[in-house]
Amino acid sequence: MTIAVGGFGLSGIPADLIDAVRDAGVTELTVVSNNMGVDGKGLGILIESGQVARVVSSYVGENRRFAADYLEGRLAVEFTPQGTLAERLRAGGAGIPAFYTRTGVGTVVAEGKPHAEFDGVLYVQERAIVADLALVHAHTADTGGNLAYRYTARNFNPVVATAGRVTVAEAEHLVALGELDPDRVVTPGVYVQRLVRGSGRPKDIEHRTVRARG
């Protein structure tokens, strides 16, 4: 099964849903996400439980176990430039099977992929991503599945939400249909098949940086 997961590091991740995947015990997963969290948190727990066989990601750095498993050949990784990954997810949600981009041309990212020239410039073809299951985190949802996000926790969640054949949203706040201002809705409910209220767990911070008091 291919699972696309929203979030960026530990910001905006559907932590309760990730725990549910771990508890389900499913294995041989392909996970599509910007990165795999950190050791012991976020998607890192699925790496540690041995449930992930392949990752489509743009970044490895903050997860030592992820990096070690990749370097030692225990985990297949498809590296995708961050903007390309976002567009592959967006294209999957929009019903666009593939697109061309200049990003990655002439690098290992483009090896084995079709190329085409437009107006004298070489581009590489990237395929859209459609996941069997998409897991996202929202700040507020109404009972119709309409989702609103908050600040940087929005990140990859909107494009992930559209790219799943089945999308499950975890929301911090759940309100009745009609109570969420339409101007705040980023993901329309038509994309969301399941909705759960988040547990209200504390939000982890990867690197806390503060200034000394003057």
mmCIF file of C-alpha atoms in Angstrom:
data_model
loop_
_atom_site.group_PDB
_atom_site.id
_atom_site.type_symbol
_atom_site.label_atom_id
_atom_site.label_comp_id
_atom_site.label_asym_id
_atom_site.label_seq_id
_atom_site.Cartn_x
_atom_site.Cartn_y
_atom_site.Cartn_z
ATOM 1 C CA MET A 1 0.000 0.000 0.000
ATOM 2 C CA THR A 2 1.124 3.543 -0.754
ATOM 3 C CA ILE A 3 0.419 6.071 1.978
ATOM 4 C CA ALA A 4 0.922 9.818 1.466
ATOM 5 C CA VAL A 5 1.360 11.740 4.713
ATOM 6 C CA GLY A 6 1.152 15.486 5.289
ATOM 7 C CA GLY A 7 3.469 17.482 7.473
ATOM 8 C CA PHE A 8 6.975 18.870 7.368
ATOM 9 C CA GLY A 9 9.245 17.235 9.919
ATOM 10 C CA LEU A 10 7.056 17.340 13.025
ATOM 11 C CA SER A 11 5.015 20.386 11.977
ATOM 12 C CA GLY A 12 1.485 19.616 10.844
ATOM 13 C CA ILE A 13 1.861 15.844 10.989
ATOM 14 C CA PRO A 14 -1.206 13.631 11.604
ATOM 15 C CA ALA A 15 0.410 12.097 14.696
ATOM 16 C CA ASP A 16 -2.635 10.150 15.887
ATOM 17 C CA LEU A 17 -3.158 8.641 12.433
ATOM 18 C CA ILE A 18 0.507 7.659 12.199
ATOM 19 C CA ASP A 19 0.126 5.881 15.532
ATOM 20 C CA ALA A 20 -2.946 4.100 14.130
ATOM 21 C CA VAL A 21 -0.933 2.831 11.146
ATOM 22 C CA ARG A 22 1.743 1.528 13.518
ATOM 23 C CA ASP A 23 -0.865 -0.182 15.696
ATOM 24 C CA ALA A 24 -2.506 -1.782 12.643
ATOM 25 C CA GLY A 25 0.710 -3.693 12.026
ATOM 26 C CA VAL A 26 0.631 -3.336 8.233
ATOM 27 C CA THR A 27 3.975 -3.891 6.517
ATOM 28 C CA GLU A 28 5.721 -3.412 3.167
ATOM 29 C CA LEU A 29 4.434 0.163 3.021
ATOM 30 C CA THR A 30 5.483 2.798 0.520
ATOM 31 C CA VAL A 31 5.362 6.149 2.306
ATOM 32 C CA VAL A 32 5.253 9.435 0.411
ATOM 33 C CA SER A 33 6.161 12.391 2.584
ATOM 34 C CA ASN A 34 8.493 15.372 2.555
ATOM 35 C CA ASN A 35 10.604 13.549 5.152
ATOM 36 C CA MET A 36 10.249 10.803 7.737
ATOM 37 C CA GLY A 37 10.114 12.824 10.932
ATOM 38 C CA VAL A 38 12.799 12.261 13.558
ATOM 39 C CA ASP A 39 13.946 9.289 15.580
ATOM 40 C CA GLY A 40 11.049 8.027 17.688
ATOM 41 C CA LYS A 41 8.576 10.672 16.543
ATOM 42 C CA GLY A 42 6.282 11.208 13.591
ATOM 43 C CA LEU A 43 6.880 8.867 10.685
ATOM 44 C CA GLY A 44 10.102 7.787 12.385
ATOM 45 C CA ILE A 45 8.075 5.313 14.443
ATOM 46 C CA LEU A 46 7.072 3.425 11.283
ATOM 47 C CA ILE A 47 10.728 3.142 10.289
ATOM 48 C CA GLU A 48 11.616 1.810 13.725
ATOM 49 C CA SER A 49 8.768 -0.710 13.663
ATOM 50 C CA GLY A 50 9.990 -2.084 10.330
ATOM 51 C CA GLN A 51 6.731 -1.387 8.508
ATOM 52 C CA VAL A 52 8.152 0.713 5.667
ATOM 53 C CA ALA A 53 9.758 -0.836 2.593
ATOM 54 C CA ARG A 54 10.062 2.241 0.370
ATOM 55 C CA VAL A 55 10.025 5.998 0.833
ATOM 56 C CA VAL A 56 9.396 8.787 -1.671
ATOM 57 C CA SER A 57 10.873 11.833 -0.009
ATOM 58 C CA SER A 58 12.917 14.984 -0.498
ATOM 59 C CA TYR A 59 14.927 14.928 2.720
ATOM 60 C CA VAL A 60 16.539 12.438 5.094
ATOM 61 C CA GLY A 61 18.696 14.457 7.470
ATOM 62 C CA GLU A 62 16.847 14.599 10.809
ATOM 63 C CA ASN A 63 16.225 10.867 11.159
ATOM 64 C CA ARG A 64 19.351 8.811 11.919
ATOM 65 C CA ARG A 65 17.558 5.457 11.656
ATOM 66 C CA PHE A 66 16.082 6.429 8.279
ATOM 67 C CA ALA A 67 19.504 7.468 6.966
ATOM 68 C CA ALA A 68 21.181 4.314 8.302
ATOM 69 C CA ASP A 69 18.550 1.962 6.843
ATOM 70 C CA TYR A 70 18.893 3.671 3.461
ATOM 71 C CA LEU A 71 22.696 3.628 3.424
ATOM 72 C CA GLU A 72 22.770 -0.028 4.507
ATOM 73 C CA GLY A 73 20.274 -1.099 1.840
ATOM 74 C CA ARG A 74 17.400 -2.033 4.146
ATOM 75 C CA LEU A 75 15.126 0.697 2.822
ATOM 76 C CA ALA A 76 14.456 1.812 -0.751
ATOM 77 C CA VAL A 77 14.338 5.583 -1.170
ATOM 78 C CA GLU A 78 13.250 7.618 -4.171
ATOM 79 C CA PHE A 79 14.620 11.111 -3.699
ATOM 80 C CA THR A 80 12.465 13.818 -5.249
ATOM 81 C CA PRO A 81 13.167 17.564 -5.174
ATOM 82 C CA GLN A 82 10.814 19.232 -2.727
ATOM 83 C CA GLY A 83 8.942 21.362 -5.245
ATOM 84 C CA THR A 84 8.685 18.431 -7.628
ATOM 85 C CA LEU A 85 7.259 16.266 -4.854
ATOM 86 C CA ALA A 86 4.608 18.878 -4.085
ATOM 87 C CA GLU A 87 3.714 19.127 -7.769
ATOM 88 C CA ARG A 88 3.579 15.343 -8.208
ATOM 89 C CA LEU A 89 1.038 15.184 -5.383
ATOM 90 C CA ARG A 90 -0.911 18.157 -6.728
ATOM 91 C CA ALA A 91 -0.961 16.605 -10.196
ATOM 92 C CA GLY A 92 -2.232 13.325 -8.787
ATOM 93 C CA GLY A 93 -5.096 15.124 -7.104
ATOM 94 C CA ALA A 94 -5.887 17.073 -10.275
ATOM 95 C CA GLY A 95 -5.975 14.029 -12.548
ATOM 96 C CA ILE A 96 -2.804 15.040 -14.428
ATOM 97 C CA PRO A 97 -0.759 11.877 -15.078
ATOM 98 C CA ALA A 98 2.601 13.549 -15.679
ATOM 99 C CA PHE A 99 4.311 16.887 -16.252
ATOM 100 C CA TYR A 100 7.670 18.287 -17.336
ATOM 101 C CA THR A 101 10.066 20.289 -15.171
ATOM 102 C CA ARG A 102 13.612 21.631 -15.483
ATOM 103 C CA THR A 103 14.383 20.638 -11.902
ATOM 104 C CA GLY A 104 16.732 17.665 -11.788
ATOM 105 C CA VAL A 105 17.779 17.699 -15.436
ATOM 106 C CA GLY A 106 21.380 16.498 -15.697
ATOM 107 C CA THR A 107 21.346 14.864 -12.247
ATOM 108 C CA VAL A 108 20.668 11.364 -10.919
ATOM 109 C CA VAL A 109 17.074 12.482 -10.268
ATOM 110 C CA ALA A 110 16.454 12.473 -14.025
ATOM 111 C CA GLU A 111 18.144 9.181 -14.852
ATOM 112 C CA GLY A 112 15.875 6.772 -16.744
ATOM 113 C CA LYS A 113 13.069 9.300 -17.127
ATOM 114 C CA PRO A 114 11.727 10.656 -20.436
ATOM 115 C CA HIS A 115 13.051 14.043 -21.516
ATOM 116 C CA ALA A 116 11.640 16.599 -23.920
ATOM 117 C CA GLU A 117 12.774 19.933 -25.270
ATOM 118 C CA PHE A 118 10.503 22.966 -25.149
ATOM 119 C CA ASP A 119 11.604 26.263 -26.714
ATOM 120 C CA GLY A 120 15.186 25.101 -26.734
ATOM 121 C CA VAL A 121 15.220 24.056 -23.064
ATOM 122 C CA LEU A 122 15.485 20.448 -21.861
ATOM 123 C CA TYR A 123 12.920 19.179 -19.340
ATOM 124 C CA VAL A 124 12.424 15.889 -17.505
ATOM 125 C CA GLN A 125 9.094 14.119 -17.163
ATOM 126 C CA GLU A 126 7.805 13.461 -13.653
ATOM 127 C CA ARG A 127 4.868 11.170 -12.934
ATOM 128 C CA ALA A 128 1.968 12.157 -10.691
ATOM 129 C CA ILE A 129 1.490 10.470 -7.324
ATOM 130 C CA VAL A 130 -1.855 8.942 -6.373
ATOM 131 C CA ALA A 131 -1.770 7.217 -3.001
ATOM 132 C CA ASP A 132 -4.012 4.413 -1.795
ATOM 133 C CA LEU A 133 -4.385 6.309 1.466
ATOM 134 C CA ALA A 134 -3.687 9.939 2.382
ATOM 135 C CA LEU A 135 -3.300 11.057 5.998
ATOM 136 C CA VAL A 136 -3.460 14.760 6.830
ATOM 137 C CA HIS A 137 -3.634 17.094 9.815
ATOM 138 C CA ALA A 138 -5.913 20.134 9.908
ATOM 139 C CA HIS A 139 -6.445 22.815 12.516
ATOM 140 C CA THR A 140 -10.229 22.965 12.027
ATOM 141 C CA ALA A 141 -12.685 20.759 10.160
ATOM 142 C CA ASP A 142 -16.430 20.787 9.872
ATOM 143 C CA THR A 143 -18.535 17.650 9.783
ATOM 144 C CA GLY A 144 -18.639 17.858 5.990
ATOM 145 C CA GLY A 145 -14.884 17.290 5.848
ATOM 146 C CA ASN A 146 -13.949 20.843 4.843
ATOM 147 C CA LEU A 147 -10.483 21.597 6.223
ATOM 148 C CA ALA A 148 -8.671 24.734 7.369
ATOM 149 C CA TYR A 149 -5.015 24.805 8.333
ATOM 150 C CA ARG A 150 -2.971 27.067 10.614
ATOM 151 C CA TYR A 151 0.245 28.849 9.687
ATOM 152 C CA THR A 152 3.208 26.640 8.710
ATOM 153 C CA ALA A 153 1.366 23.487 9.820
ATOM 154 C CA ARG A 154 -0.422 23.796 6.473
ATOM 155 C CA ASN A 155 2.724 22.836 4.478
ATOM 156 C CA PHE A 156 2.189 19.615 2.446
ATOM 157 C CA ASN A 157 -1.244 18.796 3.865
ATOM 158 C CA PRO A 158 -3.420 20.355 1.115
ATOM 159 C CA VAL A 159 -1.679 18.562 -1.764
ATOM 160 C CA VAL A 160 -1.550 15.289 0.145
ATOM 161 C CA ALA A 161 -5.287 15.548 0.899
ATOM 162 C CA THR A 162 -6.153 15.661 -2.803
ATOM 163 C CA ALA A 163 -3.789 12.858 -3.823
ATOM 164 C CA GLY A 164 -5.368 9.983 -1.895
ATOM 165 C CA ARG A 165 -7.932 7.548 -3.197
ATOM 166 C CA VAL A 166 -9.092 7.571 0.422
ATOM 167 C CA THR A 167 -8.187 10.584 2.563
ATOM 168 C CA VAL A 168 -8.392 10.566 6.347
ATOM 169 C CA ALA A 169 -8.136 13.913 8.108
ATOM 170 C CA GLU A 170 -7.202 14.433 11.744
ATOM 171 C CA ALA A 171 -8.473 17.785 13.041
ATOM 172 C CA GLU A 172 -7.667 19.662 16.237
ATOM 173 C CA HIS A 173 -11.094 21.295 16.253
ATOM 174 C CA LEU A 174 -14.309 19.863 14.837
ATOM 175 C CA VAL A 175 -17.293 22.131 14.201
ATOM 176 C CA ALA A 176 -20.750 21.703 12.737
ATOM 177 C CA LEU A 177 -21.374 22.080 9.034
ATOM 178 C CA GLY A 178 -21.734 25.777 8.245
ATOM 179 C CA GLU A 179 -19.663 26.998 11.199
ATOM 180 C CA LEU A 180 -16.399 27.100 9.272
ATOM 181 C CA ASP A 181 -16.052 30.313 7.255
ATOM 182 C CA PRO A 182 -15.917 29.311 3.569
ATOM 183 C CA ASP A 183 -13.065 31.770 3.044
ATOM 184 C CA ARG A 184 -10.959 29.726 5.486
ATOM 185 C CA VAL A 185 -11.522 26.410 3.711
ATOM 186 C CA VAL A 186 -8.383 25.221 1.914
ATOM 187 C CA THR A 187 -9.360 21.587 1.300
ATOM 188 C CA PRO A 188 -13.001 21.080 0.257
ATOM 189 C CA GLY A 189 -14.785 18.173 1.901
ATOM 190 C CA VAL A 190 -15.191 16.378 -1.433
ATOM 191 C CA TYR A 191 -11.581 15.218 -1.027
ATOM 192 C CA VAL A 192 -12.020 13.836 2.488
ATOM 193 C CA GLN A 193 -13.597 10.411 3.111
ATOM 194 C CA ARG A 194 -12.879 9.992 6.839
ATOM 195 C CA LEU A 195 -12.558 12.492 9.667
ATOM 196 C CA VAL A 196 -11.301 12.072 13.229
ATOM 197 C CA ARG A 197 -10.843 14.480 16.104
ATOM 198 C CA GLY A 198 -7.230 14.762 17.248
ATOM 199 C CA SER A 199 -6.354 13.647 20.756
ATOM 200 C CA GLY A 200 -4.972 17.038 21.750
ATOM 201 C CA ARG A 201 -1.500 15.625 22.388
ATOM 202 C CA PRO A 202 1.375 18.090 22.910
ATOM 203 C CA LYS A 203 3.000 19.257 19.688
ATOM 204 C CA ASP A 204 6.654 18.318 19.400
ATOM 205 C CA ILE A 205 9.277 20.799 18.227
ATOM 206 C CA GLU A 206 12.351 19.518 16.404
ATOM 207 C CA HIS A 207 14.710 22.310 17.400
ATOM 208 C CA ARG A 208 13.698 24.845 20.001
ATOM 209 C CA THR A 209 15.569 28.090 19.435
ATOM 210 C CA VAL A 210 15.177 30.991 21.843
ATOM 211 C CA ARG A 211 16.991 34.230 22.491
ATOM 212 C CA ALA A 212 18.698 34.964 25.764
ATOM 213 C CA ARG A 213 16.760 37.484 27.810
ATOM 214 C CA GLY A 214 18.319 40.944 27.690
#
